[in-house]
Short mmCIF file of C-alpha atoms in Angstrom, two decimals:
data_model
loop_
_atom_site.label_atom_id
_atom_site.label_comp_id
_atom_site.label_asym_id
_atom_site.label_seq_id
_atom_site.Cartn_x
_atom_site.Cartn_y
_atom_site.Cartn_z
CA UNK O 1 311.81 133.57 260.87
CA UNK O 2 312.33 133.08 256.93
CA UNK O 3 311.17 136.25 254.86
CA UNK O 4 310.52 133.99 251.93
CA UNK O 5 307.68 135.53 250.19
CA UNK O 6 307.37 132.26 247.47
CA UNK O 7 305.74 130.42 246.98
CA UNK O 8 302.60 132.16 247.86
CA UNK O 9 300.39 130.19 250.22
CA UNK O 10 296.48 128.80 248.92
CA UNK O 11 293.53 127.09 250.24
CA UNK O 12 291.32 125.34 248.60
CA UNK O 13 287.34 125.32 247.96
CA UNK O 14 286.89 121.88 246.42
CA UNK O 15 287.01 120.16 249.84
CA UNK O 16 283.64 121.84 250.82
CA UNK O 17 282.25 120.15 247.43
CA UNK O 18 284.11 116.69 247.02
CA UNK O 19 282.32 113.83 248.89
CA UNK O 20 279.49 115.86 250.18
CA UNK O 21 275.88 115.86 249.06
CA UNK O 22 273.08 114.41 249.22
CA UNK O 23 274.65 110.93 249.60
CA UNK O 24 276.81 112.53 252.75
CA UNK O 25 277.48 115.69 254.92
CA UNK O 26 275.93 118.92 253.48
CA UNK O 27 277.87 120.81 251.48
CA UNK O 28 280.08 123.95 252.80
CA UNK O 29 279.48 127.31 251.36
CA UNK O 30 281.86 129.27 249.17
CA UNK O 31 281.63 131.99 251.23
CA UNK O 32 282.37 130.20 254.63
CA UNK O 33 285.24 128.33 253.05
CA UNK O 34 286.68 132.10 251.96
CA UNK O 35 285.76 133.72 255.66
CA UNK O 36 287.81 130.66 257.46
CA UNK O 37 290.96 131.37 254.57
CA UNK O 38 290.66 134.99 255.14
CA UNK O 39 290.66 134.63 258.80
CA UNK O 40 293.56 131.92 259.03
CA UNK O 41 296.53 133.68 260.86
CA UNK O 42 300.55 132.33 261.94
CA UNK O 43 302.85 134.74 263.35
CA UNK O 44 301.82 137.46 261.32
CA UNK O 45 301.39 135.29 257.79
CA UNK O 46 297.86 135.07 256.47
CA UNK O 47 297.12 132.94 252.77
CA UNK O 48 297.81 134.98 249.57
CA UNK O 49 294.88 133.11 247.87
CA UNK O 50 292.39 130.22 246.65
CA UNK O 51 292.38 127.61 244.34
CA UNK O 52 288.90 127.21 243.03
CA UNK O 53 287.21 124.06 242.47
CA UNK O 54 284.42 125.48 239.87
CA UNK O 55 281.81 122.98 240.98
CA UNK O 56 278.24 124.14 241.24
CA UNK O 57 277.00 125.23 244.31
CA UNK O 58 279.89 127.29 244.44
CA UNK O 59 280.36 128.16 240.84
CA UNK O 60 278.17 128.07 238.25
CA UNK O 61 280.04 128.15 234.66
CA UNK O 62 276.90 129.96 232.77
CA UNK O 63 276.41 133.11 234.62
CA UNK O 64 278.05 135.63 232.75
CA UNK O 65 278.27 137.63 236.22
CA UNK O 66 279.61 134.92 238.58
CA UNK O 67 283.64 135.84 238.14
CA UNK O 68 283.29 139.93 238.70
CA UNK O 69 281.29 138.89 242.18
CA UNK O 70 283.89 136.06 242.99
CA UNK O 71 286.56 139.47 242.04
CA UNK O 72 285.23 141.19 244.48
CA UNK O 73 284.77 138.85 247.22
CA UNK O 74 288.77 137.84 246.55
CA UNK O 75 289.80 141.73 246.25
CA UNK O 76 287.78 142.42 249.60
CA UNK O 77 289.64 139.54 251.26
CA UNK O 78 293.02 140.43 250.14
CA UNK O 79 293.17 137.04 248.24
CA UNK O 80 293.63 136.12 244.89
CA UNK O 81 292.32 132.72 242.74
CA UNK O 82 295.10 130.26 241.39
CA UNK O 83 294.71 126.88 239.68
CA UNK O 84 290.86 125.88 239.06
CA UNK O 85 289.21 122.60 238.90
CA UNK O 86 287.77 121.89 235.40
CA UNK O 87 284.39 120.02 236.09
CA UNK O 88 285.23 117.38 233.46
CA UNK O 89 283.20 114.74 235.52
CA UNK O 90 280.32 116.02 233.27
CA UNK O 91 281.91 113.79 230.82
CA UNK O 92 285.00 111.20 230.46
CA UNK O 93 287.97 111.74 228.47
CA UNK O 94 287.50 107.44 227.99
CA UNK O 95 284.00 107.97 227.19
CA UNK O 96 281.78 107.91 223.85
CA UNK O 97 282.44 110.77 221.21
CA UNK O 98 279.69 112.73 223.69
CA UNK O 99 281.07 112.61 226.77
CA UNK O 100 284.38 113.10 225.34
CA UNK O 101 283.05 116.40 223.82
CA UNK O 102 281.53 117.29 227.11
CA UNK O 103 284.92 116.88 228.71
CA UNK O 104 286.47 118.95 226.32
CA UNK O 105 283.67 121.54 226.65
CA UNK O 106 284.11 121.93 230.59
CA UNK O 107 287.46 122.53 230.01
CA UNK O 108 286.69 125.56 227.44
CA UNK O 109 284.30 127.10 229.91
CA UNK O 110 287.00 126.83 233.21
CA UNK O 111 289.54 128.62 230.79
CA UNK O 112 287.10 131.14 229.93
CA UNK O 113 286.58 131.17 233.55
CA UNK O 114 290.44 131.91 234.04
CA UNK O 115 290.75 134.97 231.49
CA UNK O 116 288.03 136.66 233.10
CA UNK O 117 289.48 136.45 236.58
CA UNK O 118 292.57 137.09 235.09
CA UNK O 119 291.52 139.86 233.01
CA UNK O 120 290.14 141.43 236.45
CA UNK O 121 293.40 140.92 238.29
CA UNK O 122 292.73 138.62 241.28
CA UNK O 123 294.24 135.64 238.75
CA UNK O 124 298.04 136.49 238.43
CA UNK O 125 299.38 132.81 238.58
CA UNK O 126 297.34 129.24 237.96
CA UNK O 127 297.07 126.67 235.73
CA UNK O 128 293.26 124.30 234.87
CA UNK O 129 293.15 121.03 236.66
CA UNK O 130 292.07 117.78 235.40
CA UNK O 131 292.13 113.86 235.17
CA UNK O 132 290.43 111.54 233.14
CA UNK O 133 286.90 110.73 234.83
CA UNK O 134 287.26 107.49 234.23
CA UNK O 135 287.58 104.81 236.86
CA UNK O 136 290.63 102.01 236.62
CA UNK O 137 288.47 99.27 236.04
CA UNK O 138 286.48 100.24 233.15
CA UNK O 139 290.09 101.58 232.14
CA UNK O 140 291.59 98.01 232.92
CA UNK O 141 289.49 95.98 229.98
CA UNK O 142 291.60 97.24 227.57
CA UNK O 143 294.52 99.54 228.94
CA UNK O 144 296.40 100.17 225.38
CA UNK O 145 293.44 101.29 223.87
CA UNK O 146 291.78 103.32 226.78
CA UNK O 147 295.19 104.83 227.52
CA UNK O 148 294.86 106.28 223.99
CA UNK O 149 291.41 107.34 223.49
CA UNK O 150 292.31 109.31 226.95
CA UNK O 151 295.75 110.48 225.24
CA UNK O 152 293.48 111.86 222.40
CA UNK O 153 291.06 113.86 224.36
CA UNK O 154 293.57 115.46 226.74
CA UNK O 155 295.23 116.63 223.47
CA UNK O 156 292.09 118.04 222.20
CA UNK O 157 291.47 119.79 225.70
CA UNK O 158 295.28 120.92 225.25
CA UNK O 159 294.49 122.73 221.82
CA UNK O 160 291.21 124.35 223.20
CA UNK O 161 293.60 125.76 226.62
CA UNK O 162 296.31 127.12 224.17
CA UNK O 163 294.04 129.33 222.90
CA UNK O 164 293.56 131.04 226.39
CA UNK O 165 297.35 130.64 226.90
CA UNK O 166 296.64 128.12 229.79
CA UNK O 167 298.20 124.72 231.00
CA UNK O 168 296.26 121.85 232.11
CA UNK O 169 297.81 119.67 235.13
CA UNK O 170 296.63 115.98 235.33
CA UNK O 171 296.31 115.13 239.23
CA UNK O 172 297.52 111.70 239.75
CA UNK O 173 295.19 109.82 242.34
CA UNK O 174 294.35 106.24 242.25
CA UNK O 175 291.03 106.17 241.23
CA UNK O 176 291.64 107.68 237.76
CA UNK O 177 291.99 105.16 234.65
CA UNK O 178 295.29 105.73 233.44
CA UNK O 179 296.50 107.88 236.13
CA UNK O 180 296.49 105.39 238.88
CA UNK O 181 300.20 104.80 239.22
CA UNK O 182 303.23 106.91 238.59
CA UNK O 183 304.65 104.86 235.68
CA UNK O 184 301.39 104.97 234.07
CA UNK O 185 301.29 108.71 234.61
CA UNK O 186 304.16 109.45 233.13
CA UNK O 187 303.27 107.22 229.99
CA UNK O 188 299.91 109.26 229.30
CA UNK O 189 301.71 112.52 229.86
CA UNK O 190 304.40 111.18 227.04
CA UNK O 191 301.54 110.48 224.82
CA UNK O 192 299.77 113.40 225.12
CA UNK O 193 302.68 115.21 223.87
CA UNK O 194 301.61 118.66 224.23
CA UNK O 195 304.20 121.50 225.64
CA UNK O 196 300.65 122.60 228.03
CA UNK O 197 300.26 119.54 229.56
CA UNK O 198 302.15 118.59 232.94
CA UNK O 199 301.44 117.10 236.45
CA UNK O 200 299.36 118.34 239.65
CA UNK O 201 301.42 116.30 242.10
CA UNK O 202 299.35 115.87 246.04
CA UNK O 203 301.47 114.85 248.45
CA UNK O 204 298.60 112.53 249.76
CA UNK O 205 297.85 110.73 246.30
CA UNK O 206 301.08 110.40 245.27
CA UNK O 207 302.41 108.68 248.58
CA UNK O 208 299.88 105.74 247.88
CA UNK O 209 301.38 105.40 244.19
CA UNK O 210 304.28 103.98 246.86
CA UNK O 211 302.56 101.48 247.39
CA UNK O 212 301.18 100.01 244.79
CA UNK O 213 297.13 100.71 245.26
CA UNK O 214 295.02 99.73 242.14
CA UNK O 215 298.14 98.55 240.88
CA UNK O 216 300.19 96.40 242.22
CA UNK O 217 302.56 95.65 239.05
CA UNK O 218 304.20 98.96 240.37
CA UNK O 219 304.52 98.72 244.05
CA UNK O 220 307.41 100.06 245.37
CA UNK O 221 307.19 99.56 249.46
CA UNK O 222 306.87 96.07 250.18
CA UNK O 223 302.92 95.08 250.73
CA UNK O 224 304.50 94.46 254.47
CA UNK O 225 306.51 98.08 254.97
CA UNK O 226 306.69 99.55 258.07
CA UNK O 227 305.74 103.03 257.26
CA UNK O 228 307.36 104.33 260.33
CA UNK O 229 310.44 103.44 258.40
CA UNK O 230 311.81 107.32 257.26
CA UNK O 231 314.29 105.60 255.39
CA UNK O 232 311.91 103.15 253.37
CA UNK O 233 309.79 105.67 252.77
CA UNK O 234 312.21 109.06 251.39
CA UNK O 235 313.42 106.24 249.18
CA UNK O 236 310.19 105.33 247.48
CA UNK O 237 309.24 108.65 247.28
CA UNK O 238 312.61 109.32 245.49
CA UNK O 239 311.53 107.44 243.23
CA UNK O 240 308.24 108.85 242.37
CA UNK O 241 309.25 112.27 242.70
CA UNK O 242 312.45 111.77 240.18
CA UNK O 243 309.98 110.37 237.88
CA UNK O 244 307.23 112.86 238.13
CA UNK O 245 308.92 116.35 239.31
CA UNK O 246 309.87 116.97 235.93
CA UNK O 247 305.81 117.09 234.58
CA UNK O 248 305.21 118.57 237.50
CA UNK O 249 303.01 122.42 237.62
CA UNK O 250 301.52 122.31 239.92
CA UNK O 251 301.79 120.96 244.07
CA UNK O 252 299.20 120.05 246.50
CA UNK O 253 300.60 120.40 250.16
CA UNK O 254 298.82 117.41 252.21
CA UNK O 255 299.18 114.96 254.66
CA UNK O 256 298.87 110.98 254.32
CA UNK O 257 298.32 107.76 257.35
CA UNK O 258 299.31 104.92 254.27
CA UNK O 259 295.24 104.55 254.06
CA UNK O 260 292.49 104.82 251.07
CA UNK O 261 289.26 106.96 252.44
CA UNK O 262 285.75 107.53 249.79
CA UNK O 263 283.16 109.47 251.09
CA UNK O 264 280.03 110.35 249.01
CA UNK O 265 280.51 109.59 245.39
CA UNK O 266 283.98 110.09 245.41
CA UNK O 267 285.91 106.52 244.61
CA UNK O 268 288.19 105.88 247.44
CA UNK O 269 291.97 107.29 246.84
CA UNK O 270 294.98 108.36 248.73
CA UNK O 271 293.39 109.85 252.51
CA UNK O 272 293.58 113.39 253.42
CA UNK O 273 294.50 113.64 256.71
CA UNK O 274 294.84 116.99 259.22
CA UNK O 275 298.06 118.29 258.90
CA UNK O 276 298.79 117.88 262.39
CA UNK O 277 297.37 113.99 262.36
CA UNK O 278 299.77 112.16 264.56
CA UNK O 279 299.29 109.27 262.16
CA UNK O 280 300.17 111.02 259.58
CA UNK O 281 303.16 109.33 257.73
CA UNK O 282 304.91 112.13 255.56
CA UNK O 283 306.78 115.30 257.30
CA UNK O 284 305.64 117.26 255.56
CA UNK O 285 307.89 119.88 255.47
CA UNK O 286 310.55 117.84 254.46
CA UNK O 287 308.98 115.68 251.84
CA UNK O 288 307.43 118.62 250.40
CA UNK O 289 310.92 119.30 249.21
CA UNK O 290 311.08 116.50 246.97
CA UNK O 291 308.85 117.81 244.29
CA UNK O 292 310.11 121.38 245.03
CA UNK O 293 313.93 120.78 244.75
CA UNK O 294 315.63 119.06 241.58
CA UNK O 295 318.05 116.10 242.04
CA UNK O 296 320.78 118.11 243.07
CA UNK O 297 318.83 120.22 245.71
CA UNK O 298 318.11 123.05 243.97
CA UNK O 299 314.68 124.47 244.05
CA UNK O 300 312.97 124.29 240.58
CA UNK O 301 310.41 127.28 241.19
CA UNK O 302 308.41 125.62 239.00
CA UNK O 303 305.04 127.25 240.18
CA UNK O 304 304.44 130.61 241.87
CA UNK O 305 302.26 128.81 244.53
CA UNK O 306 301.48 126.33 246.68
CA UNK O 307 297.83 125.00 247.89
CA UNK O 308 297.14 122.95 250.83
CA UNK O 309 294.57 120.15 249.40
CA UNK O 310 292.40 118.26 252.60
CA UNK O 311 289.56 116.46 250.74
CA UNK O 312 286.72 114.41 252.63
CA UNK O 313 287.27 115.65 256.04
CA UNK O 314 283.80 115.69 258.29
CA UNK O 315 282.48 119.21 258.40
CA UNK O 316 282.87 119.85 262.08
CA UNK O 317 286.75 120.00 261.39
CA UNK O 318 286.38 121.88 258.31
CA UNK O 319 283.85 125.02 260.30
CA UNK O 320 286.54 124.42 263.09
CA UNK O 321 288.65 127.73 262.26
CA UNK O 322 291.59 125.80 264.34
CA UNK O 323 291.67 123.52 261.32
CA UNK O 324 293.10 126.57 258.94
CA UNK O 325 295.35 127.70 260.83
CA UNK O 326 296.81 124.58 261.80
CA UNK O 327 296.91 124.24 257.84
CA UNK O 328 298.41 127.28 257.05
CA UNK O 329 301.52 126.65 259.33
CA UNK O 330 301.96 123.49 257.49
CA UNK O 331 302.30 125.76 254.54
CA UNK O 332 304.25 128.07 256.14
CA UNK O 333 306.90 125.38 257.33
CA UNK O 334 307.32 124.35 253.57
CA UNK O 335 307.89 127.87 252.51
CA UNK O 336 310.69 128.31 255.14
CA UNK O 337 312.29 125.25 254.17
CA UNK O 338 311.63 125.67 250.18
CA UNK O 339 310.87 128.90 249.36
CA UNK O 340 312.52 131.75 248.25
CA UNK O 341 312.14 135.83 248.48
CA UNK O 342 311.31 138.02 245.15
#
């Protein structure tokens, strides 16, 4: 059995929020989603921590007394919080000189957020997650000049996170303006041009940049692949990951059937599937290595953890404690192959 102790091992919250509602399934409490984490167990391993989608009902941004009770649920729990989910969808970082402010102002308050968790210790490692709120067809009517205005607020939101010595990774998923395929990824991150500003990379969303979804000009599986072809497929994602490891901060373990899935008001993007879905196209474990080793094998160690992402599943699988532990030895598996001890 590997004694690698790193990267350390997170779940995360935002799949009790994302796609549920009042337009779909009710959503799933903080505190169930931290009971099942706590209570996950493989051969003796248990997760290290959370990432934290800070989404209201969970979290609400305002109350000056929400982080030291979140403290000392995580400290109870033996867990700790990592990366956090900005909730920019307030505004648009494409949107009018409001929205654009509101965007930047959600991003101030998750960093404030941070330091406090931080400044309790139960937030050693982490960086604030983002994307542009903006969908690819409002982005599509004019693409140079969208791509910019979105360039120009992600700097702004860059400034306001140095100043709480944090990073903000850009998840790339198909439904963002902008961020919708890996070449236009990287040409927004080049623009922004800020030393805090790098990649959340999800094994799920990034396998459909493969294949060309929302934008076909970039396709690089045929529209006909067989995606029970291993070799087809490490080759595309070669490709991706070459172009894309190098921004990346941050890494979403997940699982991926070559499908789109939307569920509430969430646009439809790359599909979370269970990590033991026998559909399920990626192995995991070994593709996981792509964005964890460089070109020549070696492991980057480019982030202290690792967080297993499994958005819009129904909520009998997700109360189904099965479902976390079955998640957790995915996570374990990557650790053995790509981890290392400190």
């Amino acid at each position: 059995m590997s004694q690698n102790n790193f990267p350390k091992l997170h779940n995360a919250t935002w799949p009790g929020i994302v796609g549920k509602g009042a337009d779909s399934e009710p959503v799933i409490p903080f505190d169930t989603l931290l009971a099942m984490t706590a209570a996950a167990e493989v051969d003796g391993v248990k997760f290290d921590g959370l990432d934290l989608g800070l989404l209201e009902p969970h979290f609400k941004l305002d109350d000056s007394d929400e982080t030291k009770i979140l403290a000392e649920k995580l400290q109870k729990n033996n867990l700790v919080a990592g990366s956090l989910v900005a909730p920019i969808w307030a505004g648009s970082a494409m949107g009018t000189a409001d929205q654009r402010a509101t965007f930047v102002d959600m991003v101030r308050k998750a960093c404030e957020f941070g330091k406090k968790l931080r400044d309790q210790g139960v937030r050693p490692y982490g960086v604030i997650r983002i994307d542009s709120a903006a969908g690819v067809e409002d982005w599509a009517k004019d693409p140079a000049g969208n791509t910019k205005i979105i360039a120009e607020t992600f700097r702004e939101a860059c400034d306001v996170a140095a100043g709480y010595g944090e990073k903000l990774a850009t998840e790339g998923e198909i439904c963002w303006g902008a961020m919708h395929s890996w070449k236009y990824m990287v040409e927004l991150l080049e623009m922004v041009d800020r030393p805090n500003i790098g990649f959340q990379a999800d094994m799920s969303h990034t396998f459909l940049y493969t294949m060309g979804y929302n934008a076909p000009e970039h396709r690089i599986l045929p529209k006909d692949a067989d995606l029970n072809d291993r070799e087809a497929v490490k080759a595309a994602l070669k490709i991706v990951t070459d172009a894309l490891r190098p921004w990346t901060i941050d890494f979403h373990v997940a699982q991926n059937d070559g499908s789109v899935f939307g569920q509430g008001s969430h646009d439809k993007t790359g599909r979370h599937c269970q990590a033991t879905d026998p559909n399920g196209v990626l192995d995991i474990a070994h593709d996981a290595g792509y964005w964890l080793r460089d070109e020549k094998g070696e492991l980057t160690k480019a982030f202290k953890h690792i967080c297993w992402d499994g958005c819009m599943f129904p909520n009998e699988v997700m109360n189904n404690q099965q479902t976390w532990n079955d998640i957790l030895a995915a996570l374990v598996k990557v650790r053995n192959a790509h981890g290392w001890k400190s």
